[in-house]
Coordinates of C-alpha atoms and ligand atoms in Angstrom, one line a residue:
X1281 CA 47.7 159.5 168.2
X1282 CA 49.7 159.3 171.3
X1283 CA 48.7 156.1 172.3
X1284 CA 49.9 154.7 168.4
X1285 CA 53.1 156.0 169.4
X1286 CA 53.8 154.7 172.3
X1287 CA 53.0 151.2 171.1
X1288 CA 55.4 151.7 168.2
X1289 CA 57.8 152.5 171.2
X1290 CA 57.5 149.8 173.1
X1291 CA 57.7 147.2 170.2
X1292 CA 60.6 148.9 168.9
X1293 CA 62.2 148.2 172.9
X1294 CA 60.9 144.7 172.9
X1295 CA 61.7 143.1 169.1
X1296 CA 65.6 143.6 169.0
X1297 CA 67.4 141.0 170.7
X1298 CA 70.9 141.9 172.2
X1299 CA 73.0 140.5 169.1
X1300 CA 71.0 142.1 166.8
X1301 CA 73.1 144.9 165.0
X1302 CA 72.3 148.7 163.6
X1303 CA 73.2 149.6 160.6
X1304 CA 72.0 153.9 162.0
X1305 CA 72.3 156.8 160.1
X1306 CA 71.4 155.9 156.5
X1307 CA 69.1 156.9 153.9
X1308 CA 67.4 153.9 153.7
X1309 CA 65.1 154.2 150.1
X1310 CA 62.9 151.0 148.9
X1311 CA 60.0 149.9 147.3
X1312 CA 57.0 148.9 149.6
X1313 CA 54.7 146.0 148.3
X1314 CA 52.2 148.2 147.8
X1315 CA 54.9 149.5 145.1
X1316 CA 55.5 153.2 146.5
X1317 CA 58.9 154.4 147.9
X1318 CA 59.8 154.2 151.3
X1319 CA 62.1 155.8 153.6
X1320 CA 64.0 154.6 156.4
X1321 CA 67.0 155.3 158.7
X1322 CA 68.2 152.4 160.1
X1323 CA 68.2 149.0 159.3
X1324 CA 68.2 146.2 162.2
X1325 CA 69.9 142.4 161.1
X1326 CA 69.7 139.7 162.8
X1327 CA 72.8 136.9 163.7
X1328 CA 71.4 135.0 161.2
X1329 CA 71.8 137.3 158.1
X1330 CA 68.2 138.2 158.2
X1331 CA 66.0 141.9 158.1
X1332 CA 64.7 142.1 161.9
X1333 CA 63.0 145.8 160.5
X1334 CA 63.5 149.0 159.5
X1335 CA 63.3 151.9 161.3
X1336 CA 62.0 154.8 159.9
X1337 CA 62.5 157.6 162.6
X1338 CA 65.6 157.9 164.1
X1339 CA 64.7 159.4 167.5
X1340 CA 63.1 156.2 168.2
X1341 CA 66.3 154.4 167.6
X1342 CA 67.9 155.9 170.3
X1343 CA 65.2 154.3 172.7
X1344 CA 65.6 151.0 171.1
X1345 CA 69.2 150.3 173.2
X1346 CA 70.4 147.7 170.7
X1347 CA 73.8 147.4 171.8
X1348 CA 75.8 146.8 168.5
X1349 CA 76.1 149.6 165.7
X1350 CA 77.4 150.4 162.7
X1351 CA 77.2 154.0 161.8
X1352 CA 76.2 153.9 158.0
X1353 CA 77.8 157.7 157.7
X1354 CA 74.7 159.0 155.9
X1355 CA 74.7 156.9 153.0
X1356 CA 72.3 156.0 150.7
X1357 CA 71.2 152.0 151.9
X1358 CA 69.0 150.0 149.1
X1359 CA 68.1 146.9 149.0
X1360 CA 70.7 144.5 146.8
X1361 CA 69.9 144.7 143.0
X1362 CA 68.7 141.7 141.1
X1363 CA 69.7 141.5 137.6
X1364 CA 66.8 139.3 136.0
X1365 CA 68.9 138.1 132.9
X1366 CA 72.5 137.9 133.2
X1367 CA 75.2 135.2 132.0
X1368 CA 77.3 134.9 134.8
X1369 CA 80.5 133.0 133.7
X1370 CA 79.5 134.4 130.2
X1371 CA 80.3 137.7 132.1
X1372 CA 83.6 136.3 133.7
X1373 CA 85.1 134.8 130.8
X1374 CA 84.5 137.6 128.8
X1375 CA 86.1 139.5 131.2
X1376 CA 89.4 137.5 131.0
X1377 CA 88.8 137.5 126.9
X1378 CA 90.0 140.2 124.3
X1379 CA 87.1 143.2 125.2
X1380 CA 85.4 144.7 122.2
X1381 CA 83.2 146.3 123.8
X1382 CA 83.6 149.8 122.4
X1383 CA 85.7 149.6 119.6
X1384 CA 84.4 152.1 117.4
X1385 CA 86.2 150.9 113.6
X1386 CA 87.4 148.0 112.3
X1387 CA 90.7 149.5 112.5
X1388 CA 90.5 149.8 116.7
X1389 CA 89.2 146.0 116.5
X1390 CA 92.7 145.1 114.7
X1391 CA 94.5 147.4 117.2
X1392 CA 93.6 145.9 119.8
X1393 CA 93.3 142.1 118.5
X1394 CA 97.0 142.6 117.7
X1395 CA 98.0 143.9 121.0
X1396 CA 96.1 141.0 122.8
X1397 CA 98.0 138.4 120.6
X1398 CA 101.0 140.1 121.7
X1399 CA 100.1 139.9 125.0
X1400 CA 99.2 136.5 124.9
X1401 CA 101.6 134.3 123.2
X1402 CA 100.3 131.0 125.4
X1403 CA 96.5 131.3 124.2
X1404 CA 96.3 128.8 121.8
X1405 CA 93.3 130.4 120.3
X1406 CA 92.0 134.1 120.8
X1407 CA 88.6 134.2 122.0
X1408 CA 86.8 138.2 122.1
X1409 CA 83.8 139.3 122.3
X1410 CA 81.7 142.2 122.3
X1411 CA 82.3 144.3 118.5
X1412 CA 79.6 146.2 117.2
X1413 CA 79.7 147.1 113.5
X1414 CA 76.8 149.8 113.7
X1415 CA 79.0 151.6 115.9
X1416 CA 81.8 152.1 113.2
X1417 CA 82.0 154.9 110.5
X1418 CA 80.9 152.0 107.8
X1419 CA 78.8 149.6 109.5
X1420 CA 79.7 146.9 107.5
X1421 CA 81.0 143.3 109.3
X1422 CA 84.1 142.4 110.3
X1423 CA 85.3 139.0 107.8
X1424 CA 87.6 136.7 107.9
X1425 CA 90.5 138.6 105.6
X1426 CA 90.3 141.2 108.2
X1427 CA 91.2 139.0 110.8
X1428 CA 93.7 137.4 108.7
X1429 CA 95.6 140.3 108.2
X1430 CA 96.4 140.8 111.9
X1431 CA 96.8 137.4 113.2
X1432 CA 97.3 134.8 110.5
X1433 CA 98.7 131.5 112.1
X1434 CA 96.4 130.9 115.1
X1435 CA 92.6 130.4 115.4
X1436 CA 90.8 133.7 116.1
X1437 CA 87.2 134.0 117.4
X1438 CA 85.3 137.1 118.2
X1439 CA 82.0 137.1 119.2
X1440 CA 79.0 140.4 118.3
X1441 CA 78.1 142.6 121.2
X1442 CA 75.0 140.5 121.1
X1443 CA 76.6 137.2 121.2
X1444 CA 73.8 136.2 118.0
X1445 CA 77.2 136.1 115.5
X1446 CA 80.7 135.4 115.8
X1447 CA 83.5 136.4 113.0
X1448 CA 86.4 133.6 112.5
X1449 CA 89.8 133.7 110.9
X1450 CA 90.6 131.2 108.1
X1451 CA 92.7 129.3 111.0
X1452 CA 89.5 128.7 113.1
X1453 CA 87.8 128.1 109.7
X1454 CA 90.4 125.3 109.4
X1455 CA 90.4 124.0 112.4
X1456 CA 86.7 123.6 112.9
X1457 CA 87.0 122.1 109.2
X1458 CA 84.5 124.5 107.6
X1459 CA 85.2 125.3 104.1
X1460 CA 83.5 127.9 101.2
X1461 CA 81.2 125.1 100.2
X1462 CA 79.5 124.2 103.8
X1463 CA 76.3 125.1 103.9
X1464 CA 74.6 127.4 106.4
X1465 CA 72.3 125.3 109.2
X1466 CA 68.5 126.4 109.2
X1467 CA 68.6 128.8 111.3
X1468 CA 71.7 130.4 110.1
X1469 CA 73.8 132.2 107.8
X1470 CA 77.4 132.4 106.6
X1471 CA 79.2 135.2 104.9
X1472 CA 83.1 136.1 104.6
X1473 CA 83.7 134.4 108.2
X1474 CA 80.5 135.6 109.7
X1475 CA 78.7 133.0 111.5
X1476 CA 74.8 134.1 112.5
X1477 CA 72.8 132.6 115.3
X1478 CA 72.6 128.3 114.4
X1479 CA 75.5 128.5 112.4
X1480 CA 78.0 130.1 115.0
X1481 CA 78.1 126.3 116.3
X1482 CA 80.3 125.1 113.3
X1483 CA 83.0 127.4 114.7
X1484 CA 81.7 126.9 118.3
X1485 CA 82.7 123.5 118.3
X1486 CA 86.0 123.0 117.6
X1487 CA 87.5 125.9 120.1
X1488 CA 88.4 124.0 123.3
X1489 CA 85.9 123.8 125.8
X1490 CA 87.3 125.8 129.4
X1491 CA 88.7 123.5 131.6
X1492 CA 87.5 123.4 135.2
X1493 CA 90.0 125.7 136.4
X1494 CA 89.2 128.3 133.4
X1495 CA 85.5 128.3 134.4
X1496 CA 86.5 128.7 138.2
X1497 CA 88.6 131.3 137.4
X1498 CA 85.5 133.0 135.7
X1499 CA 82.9 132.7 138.2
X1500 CA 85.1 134.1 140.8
X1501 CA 85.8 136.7 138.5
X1502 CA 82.1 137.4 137.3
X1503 CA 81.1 137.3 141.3
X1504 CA 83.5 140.1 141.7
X1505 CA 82.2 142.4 139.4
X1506 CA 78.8 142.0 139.9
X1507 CA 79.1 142.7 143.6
X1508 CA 81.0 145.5 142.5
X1509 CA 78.2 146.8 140.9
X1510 CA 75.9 146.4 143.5
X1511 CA 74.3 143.3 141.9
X1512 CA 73.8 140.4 144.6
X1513 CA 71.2 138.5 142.7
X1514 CA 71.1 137.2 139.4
X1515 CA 68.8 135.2 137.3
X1516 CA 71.5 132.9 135.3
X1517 CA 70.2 132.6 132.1
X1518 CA 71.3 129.3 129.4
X1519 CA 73.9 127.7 132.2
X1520 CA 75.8 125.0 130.6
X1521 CA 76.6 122.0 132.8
X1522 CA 80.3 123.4 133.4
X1523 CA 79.1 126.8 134.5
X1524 CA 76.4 125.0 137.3
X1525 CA 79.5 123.2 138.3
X1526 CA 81.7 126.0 138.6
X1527 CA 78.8 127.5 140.6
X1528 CA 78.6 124.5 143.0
X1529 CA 82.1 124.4 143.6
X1530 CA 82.2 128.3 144.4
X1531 CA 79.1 126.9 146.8
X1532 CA 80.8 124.2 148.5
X1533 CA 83.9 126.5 149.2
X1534 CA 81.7 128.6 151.2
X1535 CA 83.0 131.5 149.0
X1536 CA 79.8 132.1 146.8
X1537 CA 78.2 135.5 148.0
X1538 CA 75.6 136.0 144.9
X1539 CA 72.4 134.7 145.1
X1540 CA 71.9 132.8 141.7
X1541 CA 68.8 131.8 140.4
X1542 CA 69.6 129.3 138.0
X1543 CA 68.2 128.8 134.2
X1544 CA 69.5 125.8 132.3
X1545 CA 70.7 126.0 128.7
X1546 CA 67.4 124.1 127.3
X1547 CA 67.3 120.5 128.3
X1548 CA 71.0 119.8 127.9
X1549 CA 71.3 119.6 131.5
X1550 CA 68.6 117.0 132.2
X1551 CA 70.1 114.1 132.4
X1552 CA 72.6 115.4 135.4
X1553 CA 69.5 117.8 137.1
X1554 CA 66.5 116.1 135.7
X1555 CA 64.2 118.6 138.3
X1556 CA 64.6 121.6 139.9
X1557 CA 66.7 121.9 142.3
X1558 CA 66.2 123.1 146.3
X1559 CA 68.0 126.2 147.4
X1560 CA 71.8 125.6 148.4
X1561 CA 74.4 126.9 150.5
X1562 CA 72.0 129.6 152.7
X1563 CA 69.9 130.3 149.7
X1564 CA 72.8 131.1 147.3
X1565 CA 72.3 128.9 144.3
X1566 CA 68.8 127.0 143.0
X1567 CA 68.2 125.2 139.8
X1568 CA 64.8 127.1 138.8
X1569 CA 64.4 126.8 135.3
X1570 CA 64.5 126.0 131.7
X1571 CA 65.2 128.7 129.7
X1572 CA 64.9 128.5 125.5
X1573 CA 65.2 130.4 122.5
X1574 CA 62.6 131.2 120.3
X1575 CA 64.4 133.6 117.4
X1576 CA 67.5 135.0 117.6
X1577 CA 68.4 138.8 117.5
X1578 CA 67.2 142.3 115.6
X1579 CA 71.0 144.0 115.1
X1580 CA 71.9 140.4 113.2
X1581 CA 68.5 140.5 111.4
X1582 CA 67.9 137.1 113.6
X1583 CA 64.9 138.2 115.4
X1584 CA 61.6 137.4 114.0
X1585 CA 59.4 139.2 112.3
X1586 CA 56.0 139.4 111.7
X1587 CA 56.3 141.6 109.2
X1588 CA 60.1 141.8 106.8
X1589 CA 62.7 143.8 107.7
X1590 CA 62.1 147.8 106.7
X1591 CA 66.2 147.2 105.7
X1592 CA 65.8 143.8 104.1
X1593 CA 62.8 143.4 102.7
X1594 CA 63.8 140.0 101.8
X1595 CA 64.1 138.4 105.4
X1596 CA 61.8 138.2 108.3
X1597 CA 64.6 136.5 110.5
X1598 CA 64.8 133.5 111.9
X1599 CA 61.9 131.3 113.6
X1600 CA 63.7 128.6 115.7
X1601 CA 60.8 126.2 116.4
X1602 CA 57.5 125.4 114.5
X1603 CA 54.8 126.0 117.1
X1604 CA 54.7 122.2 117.6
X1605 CA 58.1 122.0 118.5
X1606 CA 58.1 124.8 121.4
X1607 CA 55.0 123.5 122.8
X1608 CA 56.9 120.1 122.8
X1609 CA 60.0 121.6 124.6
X1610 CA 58.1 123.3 126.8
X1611 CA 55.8 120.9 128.2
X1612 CA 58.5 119.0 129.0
X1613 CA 60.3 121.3 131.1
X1614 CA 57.1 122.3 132.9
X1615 CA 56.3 118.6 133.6
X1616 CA 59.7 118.5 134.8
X1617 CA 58.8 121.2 137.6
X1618 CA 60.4 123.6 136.0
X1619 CA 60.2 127.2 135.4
X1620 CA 60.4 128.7 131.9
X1621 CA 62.1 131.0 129.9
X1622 CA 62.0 131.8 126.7
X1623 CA 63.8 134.3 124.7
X1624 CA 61.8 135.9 122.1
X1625 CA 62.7 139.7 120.4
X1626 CA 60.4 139.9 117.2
X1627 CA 56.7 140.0 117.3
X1628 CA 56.4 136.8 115.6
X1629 CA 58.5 135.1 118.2
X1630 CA 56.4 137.1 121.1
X1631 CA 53.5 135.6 119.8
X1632 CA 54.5 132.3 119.2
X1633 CA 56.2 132.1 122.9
X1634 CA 52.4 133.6 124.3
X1635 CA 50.5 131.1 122.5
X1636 CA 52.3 128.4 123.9
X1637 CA 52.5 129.8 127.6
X1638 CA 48.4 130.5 127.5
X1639 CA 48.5 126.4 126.6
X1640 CA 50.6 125.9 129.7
X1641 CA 48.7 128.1 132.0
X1642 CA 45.8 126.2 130.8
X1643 CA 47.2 123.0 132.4
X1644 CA 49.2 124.0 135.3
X1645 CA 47.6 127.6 136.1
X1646 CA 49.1 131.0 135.4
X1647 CA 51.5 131.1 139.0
X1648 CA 54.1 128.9 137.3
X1649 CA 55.9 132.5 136.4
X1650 CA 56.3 132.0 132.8
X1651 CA 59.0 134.3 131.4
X1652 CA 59.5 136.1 128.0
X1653 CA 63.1 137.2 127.9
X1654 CA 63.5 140.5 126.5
X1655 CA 60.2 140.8 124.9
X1656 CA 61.7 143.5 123.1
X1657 CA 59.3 144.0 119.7
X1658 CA 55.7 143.1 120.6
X1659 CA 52.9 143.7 118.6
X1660 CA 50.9 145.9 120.8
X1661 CA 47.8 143.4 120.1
X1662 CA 49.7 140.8 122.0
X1663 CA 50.8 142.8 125.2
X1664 CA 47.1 142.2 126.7
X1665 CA 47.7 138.6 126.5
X1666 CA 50.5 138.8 129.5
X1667 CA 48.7 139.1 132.3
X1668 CA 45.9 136.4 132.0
X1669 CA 48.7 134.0 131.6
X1670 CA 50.6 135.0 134.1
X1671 CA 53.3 135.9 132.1
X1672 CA 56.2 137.8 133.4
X1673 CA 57.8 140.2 131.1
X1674 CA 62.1 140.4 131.5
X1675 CA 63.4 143.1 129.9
X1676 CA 66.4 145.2 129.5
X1677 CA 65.9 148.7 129.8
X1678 CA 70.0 149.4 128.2
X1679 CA 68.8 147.4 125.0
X1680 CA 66.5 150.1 124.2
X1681 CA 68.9 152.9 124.3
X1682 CA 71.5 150.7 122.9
X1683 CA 69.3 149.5 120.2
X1684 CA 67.1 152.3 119.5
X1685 CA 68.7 153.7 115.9
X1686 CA 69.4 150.0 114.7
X1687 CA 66.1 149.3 115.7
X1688 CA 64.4 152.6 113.9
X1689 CA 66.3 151.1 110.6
X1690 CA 64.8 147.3 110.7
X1691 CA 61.7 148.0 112.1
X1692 CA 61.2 151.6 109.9
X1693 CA 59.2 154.6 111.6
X1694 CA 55.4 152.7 111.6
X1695 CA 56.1 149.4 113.9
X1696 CA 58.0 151.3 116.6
X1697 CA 54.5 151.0 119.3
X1698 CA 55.1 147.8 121.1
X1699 CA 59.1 148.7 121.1
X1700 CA 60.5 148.3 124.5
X1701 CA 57.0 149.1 125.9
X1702 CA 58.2 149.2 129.4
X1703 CA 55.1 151.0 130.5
X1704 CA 52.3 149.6 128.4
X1705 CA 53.6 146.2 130.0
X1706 CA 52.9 147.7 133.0
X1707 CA 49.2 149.2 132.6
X1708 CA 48.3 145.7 130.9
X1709 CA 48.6 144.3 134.5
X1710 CA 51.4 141.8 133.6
X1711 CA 54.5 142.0 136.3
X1712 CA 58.2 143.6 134.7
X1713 CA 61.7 142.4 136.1
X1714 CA 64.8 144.1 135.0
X1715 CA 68.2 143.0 134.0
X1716 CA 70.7 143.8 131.8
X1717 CA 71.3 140.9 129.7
X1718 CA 75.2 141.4 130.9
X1719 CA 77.7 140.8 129.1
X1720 CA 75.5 142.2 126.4
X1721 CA 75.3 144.9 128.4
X1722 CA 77.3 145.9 131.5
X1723 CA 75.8 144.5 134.5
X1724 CA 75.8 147.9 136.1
X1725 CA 72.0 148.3 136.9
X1726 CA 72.1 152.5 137.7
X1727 CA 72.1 153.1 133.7
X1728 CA 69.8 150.8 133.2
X1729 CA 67.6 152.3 136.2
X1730 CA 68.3 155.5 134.3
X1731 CA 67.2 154.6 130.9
X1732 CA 64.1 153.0 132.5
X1733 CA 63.2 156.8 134.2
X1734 CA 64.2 158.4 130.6
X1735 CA 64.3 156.3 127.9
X1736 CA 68.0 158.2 127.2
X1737 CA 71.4 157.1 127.1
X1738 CA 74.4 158.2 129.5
X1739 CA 74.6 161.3 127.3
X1740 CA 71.3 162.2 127.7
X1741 CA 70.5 160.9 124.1
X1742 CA 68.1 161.5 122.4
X1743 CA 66.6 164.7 124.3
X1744 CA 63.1 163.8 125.8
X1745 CA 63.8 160.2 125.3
X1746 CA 62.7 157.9 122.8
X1747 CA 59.3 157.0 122.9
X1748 CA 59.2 159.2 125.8
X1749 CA 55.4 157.4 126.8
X1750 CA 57.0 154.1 127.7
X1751 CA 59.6 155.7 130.8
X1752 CA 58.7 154.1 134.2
X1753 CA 58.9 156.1 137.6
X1754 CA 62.0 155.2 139.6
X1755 CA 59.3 153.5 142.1
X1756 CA 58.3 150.9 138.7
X1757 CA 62.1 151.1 137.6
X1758 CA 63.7 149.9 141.3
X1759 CA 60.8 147.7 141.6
X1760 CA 61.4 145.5 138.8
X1761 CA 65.3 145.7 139.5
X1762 CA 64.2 144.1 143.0
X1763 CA 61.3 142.9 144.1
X1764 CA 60.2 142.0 140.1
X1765 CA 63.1 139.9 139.4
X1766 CA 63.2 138.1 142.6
X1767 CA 59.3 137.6 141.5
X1768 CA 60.8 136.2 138.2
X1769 CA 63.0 133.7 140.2
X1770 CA 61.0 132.5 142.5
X1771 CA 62.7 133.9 145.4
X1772 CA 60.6 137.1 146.2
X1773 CA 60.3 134.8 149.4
X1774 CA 64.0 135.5 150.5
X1775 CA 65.2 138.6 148.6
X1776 CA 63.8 141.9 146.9
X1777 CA 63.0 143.6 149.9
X1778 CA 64.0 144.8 153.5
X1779 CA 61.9 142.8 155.2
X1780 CA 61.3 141.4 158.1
X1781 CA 62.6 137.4 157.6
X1782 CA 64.5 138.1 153.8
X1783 CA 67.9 138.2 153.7
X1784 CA 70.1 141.4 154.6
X1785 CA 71.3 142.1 150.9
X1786 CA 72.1 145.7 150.9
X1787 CA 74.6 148.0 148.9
X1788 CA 75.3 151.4 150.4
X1789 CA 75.5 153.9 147.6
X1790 CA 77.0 157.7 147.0
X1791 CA 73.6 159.2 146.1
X1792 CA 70.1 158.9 146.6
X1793 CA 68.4 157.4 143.2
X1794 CA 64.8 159.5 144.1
X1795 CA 66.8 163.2 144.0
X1796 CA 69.6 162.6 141.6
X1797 CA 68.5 163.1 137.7
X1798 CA 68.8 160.4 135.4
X1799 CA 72.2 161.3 134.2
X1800 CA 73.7 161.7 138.2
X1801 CA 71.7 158.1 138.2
X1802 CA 73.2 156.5 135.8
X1803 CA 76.7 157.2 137.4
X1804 CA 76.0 156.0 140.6
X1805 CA 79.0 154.4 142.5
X1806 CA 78.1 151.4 144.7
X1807 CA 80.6 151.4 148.2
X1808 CA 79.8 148.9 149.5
X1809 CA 78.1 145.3 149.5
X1810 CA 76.2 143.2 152.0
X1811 CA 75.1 139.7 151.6
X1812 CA 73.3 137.6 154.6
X1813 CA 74.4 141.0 157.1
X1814 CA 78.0 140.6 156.2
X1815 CA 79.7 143.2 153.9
X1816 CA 81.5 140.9 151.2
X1817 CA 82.5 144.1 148.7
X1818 CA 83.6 147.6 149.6
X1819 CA 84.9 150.1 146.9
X1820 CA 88.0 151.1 149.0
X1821 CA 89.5 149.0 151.6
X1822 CA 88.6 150.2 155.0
X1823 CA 88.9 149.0 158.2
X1824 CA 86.2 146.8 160.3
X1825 CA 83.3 148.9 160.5
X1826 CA 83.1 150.7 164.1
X1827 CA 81.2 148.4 166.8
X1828 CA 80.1 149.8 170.0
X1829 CA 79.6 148.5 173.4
X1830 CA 78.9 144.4 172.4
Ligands
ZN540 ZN1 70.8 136.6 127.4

């Protein structure tokens, strides 16, 4: 025993060099590749950004004599959080755009749609996002006379929570020339002003498209929050050209601090990045992927079902592709070198997006990382079909405690089993990552972490949690918030851990995730932020942190 250590001791004296720096006195928590928690009090980083080790007993740090220190003040120190699915200048522009999010009546969405046309007398149309009609007293949706009666002379656009509808005034109608008599696009429905899933793009395409500035402005934006959040990688999900650009430009300033894994909008971008891309700017920004859509979404009734609605018995959604096509789409992106992802919600879309990826893994083998986004209503028969694929499961864990009434209602009380099945993905064998689908969701990850633990909301709702069978421990739930999604983004390599040789992406936190209880959780406040050993975000402006002795 003594002899163990002693070495420990002396490799502890010999591995730091003298421009290595401490980060001492912290309550270091992450997940081991072996999946378990670990502890640790001290973190060591490298000059070049990177984890030299951790340290887990303190009394050893003392004998290490690394001459530069930052005292971490007893803070909680976690790896940085990687948000699987996100839409980063989704998240910015929305963040610049009339906010929804929240309104809880039609009335508050005319309140505050008339005070933000007030506010904004230069916006030649009024972009918003983020309403929610089963959050209202009558859940019906908005239309276009409601819109009408607030602001009648200038185009007005407001996006669903979900971003799988969008509600126009008669102006926008009018300017996008749409009239009573166009016909809904398969794959979409029209109704008072409401535009669902294929048919939001008759609307969609006559709003002018952000200028460069617009989009820059958004990404800087979008990087700011999401390092506010603690969030310092993302897997960018359906990036238009523009937003790659915006991303490259924040890159070539030497100003982009997230780590982006990047998914293109389905093949649009080929012609421009016909193959993935290496890693850019010290790892901050890769073309992985190809990401797709296979149905659309449950609260719109897009989503696709094997089975019809419970509250429309009429519909089963929408199917975006015949099986033909998505194997088409596919194959081409995977010949490409691409990764894939593919966003499927219903069973029937789960299924069709398997069948497909067991094709693939066929031909190229199952470590290409195949993706289901969301994978939010499986039929239980097809979770065992994951993990011989090789399929990676992304999923949201705020959906389900967002979506869990609305889903109750379209699904009914007998075809809730593969629901957000967190767990049962998990005991199949096949590999989780965690995001929040932001700005669906807010990109904060601790409610998500906390929903993952409880299957409740931030009120504790309901009590016990829903389907109570499918919570993850906080080991499972961190673990696909870090070292999962990196997984997912082929970057597991570089980030997702405190390990020797990955990047120093840490947060420093106001409590420790494995004592608080899932409400404390969900209401953890990130302090700070550290990319590459360098803290990039702090919650209050403080001075340099203390050095010693260089
Ligand atoms: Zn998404």
């Amino acid at each position: 025993m003594r002899k163990t250590a002693l070495a420990l001791i002396a490799a502890l004296l010999a591995s730091p060099a003298w421009s290595d720096t401490l980060i001492s006195n912290v309550n270091g928590v992450q997940v081991g590749a072996d999946g378990k928690l670990q502890h640790f009090r001290a973190l060591v980083v490298g000059t070049d950004g990177k984890v030299r080790q951790t340290i887990a007993h303190p009394e050893l740090v003392r004998l290490a004599g690394i001459t530069e220190t930052i005292d971490g003040g007893g803070r909680t120190l976690l790896p940085g959080l990687i948000d699987a699915h996100g839409h980063v200048l989704g998240l910015g522009f929305s963040a610049l755009q009339l906010d929804l999010v929240g309104t809880n009546s039609l009335d508050d969405l005319k309140q505050r749609l008339r005070a933000y046309a007030a506010a904004h007398p230069e916006a030649r149309w009024i972009l918003g996002r983020g309403w929610n009609q089963e959050l209202w007293p009558v859940k019906a949706f908005p239309t276009a006379a409601d819109l009408d009666s607030v602001v009648p002379g200038r185009p007005v656009v407001l996006e669903r929570v979900d971003g799988h509808a969008i509600v126009a005034n008669t102006s926008a109608m009018k300017a996008a020339g749409v009239t009573a008599a166009t016909p809904a696009p398969p794959g979409g429905r029209i109704e008072n002003g409401l535009f669902v899933d294929n048919a939001m793009e008759l609307i969609g395409k006559a709003v002018p498209p952000p200028t460069a500035a617009d989009s820059d402005a958004a990404m800087a934006k979008a990087q700011d929050i999401l390092l506010g959040y603690g969030v310092t990688g993302v897997g960018s999900m359906s990036t238009s050209l523009a937003d790659w650009q915006a991303m490259k430009r924040l890159g070539e300033a030497g100003r982009l601090n997230l780590r982006l894994m990047v998914y293109a909008d389905e093949l649009k971008l080929l012609p421009e990045v016909p193959h993935p891309t290496p890693w850019l700017y010290g790892d901050k920004l890769k073309m992985v992927g190809i990401k797709f859509y296979a149905d659309g979404a449950l609260g719109s009734r897009g989503a696709w079902l094997k089975q019809p609605y419970a509250d429309k018995p009429d519909t089963r959604g929408l199917q975006f592709h015949s099986d033909a096509e998505l194997a088409d789409l596919h194959q081409r992106a995977a010949a490409a070198g691409f990764a894939i992802a593919t966003h499927a919600i219903g069973d029937a879309a789960n299924a069709q997006v398997i069948t497909s990826y067991e094709a693939l893994s066929k031909k190229y083998g199952p470590n290409r990382r195949w993706r289901i986004e969301h994978f939010q209503i499986a039929d239980p028969a097809d979770i065992p079909r994951l993990a011989p694929a090789g399929i990676i499961a992304s999923m949201q864990p705020t959906h389900q405690t967002s979506d869990r009434l609305m889903a109750e209602k379209r699904l009914g009380p007998n075809r809730l089993a593969g629901a957000y099945a967190w767990q049962t993905v998990l005991k199949s064998g096949a590999r989780l990552a965690f995001g929040t689908d932001f700005p669906v969701e807010s990109p904060d990850p601790f409610p998500g972490l906390a929903a993952a633990i409880s299957r409740q909301d931030m009120q504790g709702q309901p009590p016990g949690g829903w389907l109570p069978a499918e919570c993850v421990t906080l080991a499972q739930a961190l673990d696909a918030y870090t070292r999962g999604a990196a997984y997912a983004g082929f970057a597991d390599d570089k980030i997702g851990s405190l390990e020797p040789g990955k990047w120093a992406d840490f947060i420093l936190a106001d409590r420790d995730p494995t004592t608080a209880d899932p409400q404390s959780l969900a209401r953890t406040q990130v302090l700070e932020t550290w990319v590459a050993g360098k803290r990039v975000w702090a919650r209050t402006p403080s001075p340099a942190p203390t050095e010693r002795g260089k």
